[in-house]
Coordinates of C-alpha atoms in Angstrom, one line a residue:
L1 CA -24.1 -1.3 -4.4
G2 CA -24.1 1.5 -7.0
S3 CA -26.9 3.8 -8.1
D4 CA -27.1 1.8 -11.3
G5 CA -27.9 -1.4 -9.5
N6 CA -24.5 -3.1 -10.0
R7 CA -22.2 -4.2 -7.2
Y8 CA -18.6 -2.9 -7.1
S9 CA -15.7 -4.4 -5.0
Y10 CA -13.6 -2.1 -2.9
L11 CA -10.5 -2.6 -0.8
F12 CA -10.5 -1.2 2.7
K13 CA -6.9 -0.1 3.4
G14 CA -5.6 0.8 6.8
L15 CA -2.4 2.2 8.3
E16 CA -2.0 4.8 5.5
D17 CA -3.4 8.2 4.6
L18 CA -5.1 8.0 1.2
H19 CA -5.7 11.7 0.6
L20 CA -2.6 11.8 -1.6
D21 CA -3.8 8.8 -3.6
E22 CA -7.1 10.7 -4.1
R23 CA -5.3 13.8 -5.4
I24 CA -3.2 11.7 -7.8
M25 CA -6.4 10.1 -9.2
Q26 CA -7.6 13.7 -10.0
F27 CA -4.2 14.4 -11.6
L28 CA -4.5 11.3 -13.9
S29 CA -8.1 12.2 -14.8
I30 CA -6.9 15.7 -16.0
V31 CA -4.0 14.2 -17.9
N32 CA -6.5 11.8 -19.7
N33 CA -8.6 14.8 -20.7
M34 CA -5.4 16.4 -22.2
F35 CA -4.7 13.2 -24.2
A36 CA -8.2 13.1 -25.5
K37 CA -8.1 16.8 -26.7
A38 CA -4.5 16.6 -28.1
N39 CA -5.5 14.4 -31.0
K40 CA -9.1 13.3 -31.4
E41 CA -8.1 10.8 -34.0
E42 CA -6.0 8.9 -31.5
K43 CA -8.6 9.1 -28.8
G44 CA -8.3 6.2 -26.4
L45 CA -4.8 5.2 -27.5
Y46 CA -3.2 7.2 -24.7
Q47 CA -4.8 7.0 -21.3
A48 CA -3.8 6.4 -17.7
R49 CA -6.1 3.9 -16.1
H50 CA -7.3 5.1 -12.7
Y51 CA -9.7 4.1 -10.0
S52 CA -11.8 5.6 -7.2
V53 CA -10.1 6.4 -3.9
T54 CA -12.2 7.5 -0.9
P55 CA -10.3 8.5 2.3
L56 CA -12.2 7.7 5.5
G57 CA -9.8 9.3 7.9
E58 CA -6.1 9.9 8.5
R59 CA -5.2 6.2 8.5
S60 CA -7.8 4.4 6.4
G61 CA -9.9 4.6 3.2
L62 CA -11.6 2.7 0.4
I63 CA -10.0 1.9 -2.9
Q64 CA -11.9 0.6 -5.9
W65 CA -10.9 -2.9 -6.8
V66 CA -9.1 -3.1 -10.2
E67 CA -10.9 -5.8 -12.1
G68 CA -9.2 -8.0 -14.8
A69 CA -5.6 -7.0 -13.9
T70 CA -2.9 -9.3 -12.7
P71 CA 0.1 -8.2 -10.6
L72 CA 3.5 -8.9 -12.1
F73 CA 4.5 -10.7 -9.0
S74 CA 1.8 -13.3 -9.7
L75 CA 3.5 -14.0 -13.0
Y76 CA 6.9 -14.4 -11.3
K77 CA 5.3 -16.6 -8.6
R78 CA 3.7 -18.9 -11.2
W79 CA 7.1 -19.3 -12.9
Q80 CA 8.6 -20.3 -9.5
Q81 CA 5.9 -22.9 -8.9
R82 CA 6.4 -24.3 -12.4
E83 CA 10.1 -24.6 -11.8
A84 CA 9.5 -26.2 -8.4
L85 CA 7.1 -28.7 -10.0
A86 CA 9.6 -29.5 -12.9
Q87 CA 12.4 -30.0 -10.3
Q88 CA 10.1 -32.4 -8.3
L89 CA 9.2 -34.4 -11.4
K90 CA 12.8 -34.7 -12.3
Q91 CA 13.7 -36.0 -8.9
Q92 CA 10.8 -38.6 -9.1
Q93 CA 12.2 -39.8 -12.5
M94 CA 15.7 -40.1 -11.0
Q95 CA 14.3 -42.0 -7.9
P96 CA 11.2 -43.8 -9.0
N97 CA 11.0 -46.0 -6.0
Q98 CA 11.0 -43.2 -3.5
Q99 CA 7.6 -42.1 -2.3
T100 CA 6.9 -38.4 -2.2
T101 CA 4.5 -36.8 0.2
N102 CA 3.0 -33.3 0.5
S103 CA 4.0 -32.5 -3.1
N104 CA 1.5 -29.6 -3.1
N105 CA 3.0 -28.0 -0.1
N106 CA 6.5 -28.3 -1.6
I107 CA 5.4 -26.5 -4.7
A108 CA 3.6 -23.8 -2.7
N109 CA 6.5 -23.1 -0.4
V110 CA 8.7 -21.5 -3.0
P111 CA 11.3 -19.0 -1.7
R112 CA 10.4 -15.3 -1.5
P113 CA 12.4 -12.9 -3.7
L114 CA 14.1 -11.5 -0.6
E115 CA 15.2 -15.0 0.4
V116 CA 16.5 -15.7 -3.1
Y117 CA 18.4 -12.4 -3.1
Y118 CA 20.0 -12.9 0.3
S119 CA 20.9 -16.6 -0.4
K120 CA 23.2 -15.3 -3.1
L121 CA 24.3 -12.0 -1.4
T122 CA 25.3 -13.5 2.0
P123 CA 28.0 -15.8 0.7
A124 CA 29.2 -13.2 -1.7
L125 CA 29.6 -10.6 1.1
R126 CA 31.3 -13.1 3.4
E127 CA 33.8 -14.0 0.7
E128 CA 34.7 -10.4 0.4
G129 CA 34.9 -10.0 4.2
Y130 CA 31.7 -8.0 4.8
S131 CA 28.8 -8.6 7.1
L132 CA 25.1 -8.1 6.6
E133 CA 24.7 -5.7 9.5
N134 CA 26.0 -2.5 7.9
R135 CA 24.4 -2.1 4.5
K136 CA 26.4 1.1 3.8
E137 CA 29.6 -0.9 3.6
W138 CA 28.4 -3.3 1.0
P139 CA 30.5 -2.9 -2.2
L140 CA 28.6 -2.0 -5.3
T141 CA 30.4 -4.5 -7.4
V142 CA 29.2 -7.4 -5.2
M143 CA 25.5 -6.3 -5.4
K144 CA 25.8 -5.7 -9.1
N145 CA 27.2 -9.2 -9.7
V146 CA 24.4 -10.8 -7.6
L147 CA 21.8 -8.8 -9.6
E148 CA 23.2 -9.9 -12.9
E149 CA 23.3 -13.5 -11.7
L150 CA 19.7 -13.4 -10.7
M151 CA 18.7 -11.8 -14.0
E152 CA 20.4 -14.6 -15.9
E153 CA 18.5 -17.2 -13.8
T154 CA 15.1 -15.5 -14.4
P155 CA 13.5 -15.7 -17.8
A156 CA 13.2 -12.3 -19.5
D157 CA 10.0 -13.2 -21.4
L158 CA 7.6 -14.1 -18.6
L159 CA 5.3 -11.2 -19.4
A160 CA 5.8 -11.4 -23.1
K161 CA 4.7 -15.1 -23.1
E162 CA 1.6 -14.3 -21.0
L163 CA 0.5 -11.6 -23.5
W164 CA 1.1 -14.1 -26.4
C165 CA -0.9 -16.9 -24.7
M166 CA -3.8 -14.5 -24.2
S167 CA -4.0 -13.7 -27.9
T168 CA -6.1 -15.7 -30.4
G169 CA -3.9 -14.8 -33.3
A170 CA -1.0 -12.7 -34.5
G171 CA -3.2 -9.7 -35.2
E172 CA -4.6 -9.6 -31.7
W173 CA -1.2 -10.2 -30.2
W174 CA 0.1 -7.2 -32.2
Q175 CA -2.7 -5.0 -30.9
I176 CA -2.2 -6.1 -27.3
T177 CA 1.6 -5.4 -27.6
Q178 CA 1.0 -2.0 -29.0
T179 CA -1.5 -1.1 -26.2
Y180 CA 1.0 -2.4 -23.6
A181 CA 3.8 -0.3 -25.1
R182 CA 1.7 2.9 -25.1
S183 CA 0.3 2.2 -21.6
T184 CA 3.8 1.5 -20.2
A185 CA 5.0 4.8 -21.8
V186 CA 2.1 6.8 -20.3
M187 CA 2.6 5.5 -16.8
S188 CA 6.4 5.7 -17.0
M189 CA 6.3 9.4 -18.0
I190 CA 3.6 10.3 -15.6
G191 CA 5.5 8.5 -12.8
Y192 CA 8.6 10.4 -13.8
I193 CA 6.8 13.7 -13.6
I194 CA 5.3 13.1 -10.2
G195 CA 8.3 11.3 -8.8
L196 CA 6.5 8.0 -8.2
G197 CA 8.4 5.3 -6.3
D198 CA 7.8 2.0 -4.6
R199 CA 7.2 0.2 -7.9
H200 CA 7.6 -3.3 -6.7
L201 CA 5.9 -6.2 -8.6
D202 CA 2.7 -6.0 -6.5
N203 CA 2.1 -2.4 -7.4
V204 CA 2.4 -2.8 -11.1
L205 CA -0.6 -4.7 -12.7
V206 CA -1.2 -5.7 -16.3
D207 CA -4.6 -6.5 -18.0
L208 CA -3.5 -9.5 -20.0
A209 CA -6.6 -9.3 -22.2
T210 CA -5.9 -5.8 -23.4
G211 CA -2.2 -5.2 -22.5
E212 CA -3.1 -2.1 -20.4
V213 CA -0.8 -1.4 -17.5
V214 CA -2.3 -0.3 -14.2
H215 CA -0.3 1.2 -11.3
I216 CA -1.6 1.2 -7.7
D217 CA -0.5 2.6 -4.4
Y218 CA 0.7 6.2 -5.1
N219 CA 1.6 6.9 -1.4
V220 CA 5.4 7.2 -2.3
C221 CA 5.6 10.0 -4.8
F222 CA 7.2 13.4 -5.3
E223 CA 10.6 11.9 -4.8
K224 CA 9.8 10.5 -1.4
G225 CA 11.5 7.3 -2.5
K226 CA 14.9 9.0 -2.4
S227 CA 14.5 9.4 1.4
L228 CA 14.0 5.7 2.0
R229 CA 16.5 3.5 3.8
V230 CA 17.5 2.2 0.3
P231 CA 17.0 5.3 -1.9
E232 CA 15.2 4.8 -5.2
K233 CA 17.2 6.6 -7.9
V234 CA 15.7 5.3 -11.1
P235 CA 13.1 7.6 -12.9
F236 CA 10.8 4.6 -13.6
R237 CA 10.8 0.8 -13.6
M238 CA 12.1 -0.7 -16.9
T239 CA 13.4 -4.2 -16.0
Q240 CA 14.1 -7.0 -18.4
N241 CA 10.6 -8.5 -18.4
L242 CA 8.9 -5.1 -19.0
Q243 CA 11.3 -4.4 -21.9
T244 CA 11.0 -7.7 -23.6
A245 CA 7.2 -7.5 -23.7
L246 CA 7.6 -4.3 -25.8
G247 CA 8.4 -6.4 -28.8
V248 CA 11.3 -6.6 -31.2
T249 CA 12.0 -2.9 -31.2
G250 CA 12.2 -2.7 -27.4
V251 CA 12.3 0.8 -26.0
Q252 CA 13.2 2.3 -29.4
G253 CA 9.9 1.7 -31.1
T254 CA 6.3 2.4 -30.0
F255 CA 7.5 3.0 -26.5
K256 CA 9.8 5.9 -27.4
I257 CA 7.3 7.5 -29.7
A258 CA 4.6 7.2 -27.0
C259 CA 6.9 8.7 -24.4
E260 CA 7.6 11.7 -26.6
H261 CA 3.9 12.2 -27.3
V262 CA 3.0 12.1 -23.6
I263 CA 5.7 14.6 -22.6
K264 CA 4.7 17.0 -25.4
T265 CA 1.1 16.8 -24.4
M266 CA 1.9 17.4 -20.7
R267 CA 4.1 20.3 -21.6
K268 CA 1.3 22.0 -23.5
G269 CA -0.9 21.8 -20.5
R270 CA 1.8 22.5 -18.0
E271 CA 0.0 25.5 -16.5
T272 CA -3.0 23.5 -15.6
L273 CA -0.9 20.6 -14.2
L274 CA 1.4 23.0 -12.2
T275 CA -1.7 24.7 -10.7
L276 CA -3.0 21.3 -9.6
L277 CA 0.3 20.2 -8.2
E278 CA 0.8 23.5 -6.4
A279 CA -2.6 22.9 -4.7
F280 CA -1.1 19.6 -3.4
V281 CA 1.6 21.4 -1.6
Y282 CA -0.8 23.6 0.4
D283 CA -3.4 20.9 1.0
P284 CA -3.5 20.3 4.8
L285 CA -5.0 16.8 4.3
V286 CA -2.0 15.4 2.4
D287 CA 0.6 13.8 4.6
W288 CA 4.1 14.7 3.3
T289 CA 6.0 13.1 6.1
T290 CA 8.6 10.5 5.2
G291 CA 9.2 9.1 8.7
N292 CA 7.5 6.4 10.7
E293 CA 4.4 8.6 11.2
G294 CA 3.7 8.3 7.5
G295 CA 2.4 4.8 8.1
Y296 CA 3.8 1.4 9.1
T297 CA 3.0 -0.2 5.8
G298 CA 5.1 2.4 4.0
A299 CA 8.1 1.5 6.1
F300 CA 7.4 -2.2 5.6
Y301 CA 6.9 -2.2 1.8
G302 CA 8.9 0.9 0.9
G303 CA 12.5 -0.5 1.1
G304 CA 12.8 -1.5 4.7
Q305 CA 12.6 -5.3 4.2
A306 CA 16.2 -5.8 5.1
A307 CA 15.9 -4.1 8.4
L308 CA 12.6 -5.9 9.2
T309 CA 14.2 -9.2 8.2
N310 CA 16.9 -8.7 10.8
Q311 CA 14.5 -7.6 13.5
I312 CA 11.5 -9.8 12.9
Q313 CA 12.4 -13.5 12.9
N314 CA 9.1 -15.2 12.5
K315 CA 5.5 -14.6 11.7
K316 CA 4.3 -14.1 15.3
D317 CA 6.8 -11.3 15.8
L318 CA 5.6 -9.6 12.6
E319 CA 1.9 -9.9 13.7
R320 CA 2.7 -8.6 17.1
S321 CA 4.6 -5.6 15.7
I322 CA 1.7 -4.8 13.4
T323 CA -0.8 -5.2 16.2
Y324 CA 1.3 -2.8 18.5
S325 CA 1.5 -0.3 15.6
M326 CA -2.2 -0.4 15.0
F327 CA -2.9 0.0 18.7
A328 CA -0.5 3.0 18.9
I329 CA -2.1 4.6 15.9
R330 CA -5.5 4.1 17.3
I331 CA -4.5 5.7 20.6
S332 CA -3.0 8.6 18.8
E333 CA -6.3 9.1 16.9
M334 CA -8.4 8.9 20.0
K335 CA -6.0 11.1 22.2
A336 CA -7.8 14.4 21.4
A337 CA -11.2 13.0 22.2
W338 CA -10.0 11.4 25.4
L339 CA -8.4 14.6 26.6
K340 CA -11.5 16.6 25.8
N341 CA -13.6 14.0 27.7
R342 CA -11.2 14.4 30.7
D343 CA -11.5 18.2 30.7
D344 CA -15.3 18.0 30.5
M345 CA -15.3 15.5 33.4
L346 CA -13.1 17.7 35.5
K347 CA -15.5 20.6 34.9
C348 CA -18.6 18.6 35.7
L349 CA -17.3 16.7 38.7
P350 CA -17.3 19.7 41.1
K351 CA -20.9 20.6 40.1
L352 CA -21.9 17.0 40.6
Q353 CA -20.2 16.8 44.0
K354 CA -22.0 20.0 45.1
S355 CA -25.3 18.7 43.9
V356 CA -24.8 15.4 45.7
E357 CA -23.8 17.2 49.0
E358 CA -26.9 19.4 48.7
Q359 CA -29.1 16.3 48.2
M360 CA -27.5 14.5 51.1
K361 CA -28.1 17.6 53.3
Q362 CA -31.8 17.7 52.2
E363 CA -32.2 14.0 52.9
K364 CA -30.6 14.5 56.4
E365 CA -33.0 17.4 57.1
Q366 CA -35.9 15.4 55.8
S367 CA -34.9 12.5 58.1
Q368 CA -34.6 14.8 61.1
G369 CA -38.0 16.4 60.2
G370 CA -39.6 13.0 60.1
S371 CA -38.2 12.1 63.5
K372 CA -39.5 15.4 64.9
V373 CA -43.0 14.7 63.5
Q374 CA -43.0 11.3 64.9
E375 CA -42.0 12.6 68.3
L376 CA -44.8 15.3 68.2
K377 CA -47.3 12.6 67.2
E378 CA -46.4 10.5 70.2
Q379 CA -46.7 13.4 72.6
K380 CA -50.2 14.2 71.1
E381 CA -51.4 10.7 71.6
F382 CA -50.0 10.7 75.2
L383 CA -51.9 14.0 76.1
Q384 CA -55.1 12.7 74.6
S385 CA -54.9 9.5 76.6
T386 CA -54.3 11.3 79.9
G387 CA -56.9 14.1 79.3

């Protein structure tokens, strides 16, 4: 609940340190100020959409929910569901007498991208005499052929059609396309400068009403993607669907002009940007590790799917692994407090033992004194009765 009386949705994210994301949001804010000052006539045309990030500790934090944006993976998923529905209707027409059940479940259970990839890669590798165990031995030609085959089977205009359908006319469509091209250029160039990786389809969002591109999850940046199990070598993501949505000129039109403008603007303000980036290096709160301590989710989403697919066979194993990881992280976070509590207890216990012993001694003396008083009282009564 904001101070203005409005309610804002936030995502609580665990298993990752969000201090780096917070610093990147500051970087984007400064870049936006540079764009605004570079050319006041074009104010608003070039901007990197950012959001609020509030770290709550070493392994959790709050992220402002990005309203009105759709992940690119949702567009791909919808196309898969439409294809599954079309295939099902085709089968019903070919076999009208056959009754179909659980049609909704059949549509929902479309294969995941990883399953689609391995369904084509596995037979191709076996045909060449290679196994799935050692990825380093996979020939580049086989993987390239599988990629080209998947690109031919997947429409290249999924995003372009979505932007067209969201437009009420040609003029609005042109405006949305231009905004999309500039926004893609801004995020591509900024991503190249900061070495942003892990740009899978769930980390790239598009506001279909305006064409603005929004990137989320900046945990893998500053060339950290090159140290993953499957190194990321591309400067930024520019696949067939992203390129087709740029319009008839593709990357040689508005996109190229916008990229040049972004780079020129950032070069003019390089002293400010370098000062900010240098502060990142010496920031003790930012986690620069690339190993498992950097977060379990980073290993899971950041290129380790193949290894996890071989090790985790079903959903229960995945949930158990995540639970163990969360438990281990929680123990690591509480270790210092537990050790301090142990040391304090070891210091206090001897004093407590001494106090208890003194109390027991006093109680014993009090009990002996009571017995002595009772004995003297009995003797007094005896003397009074005989006197």
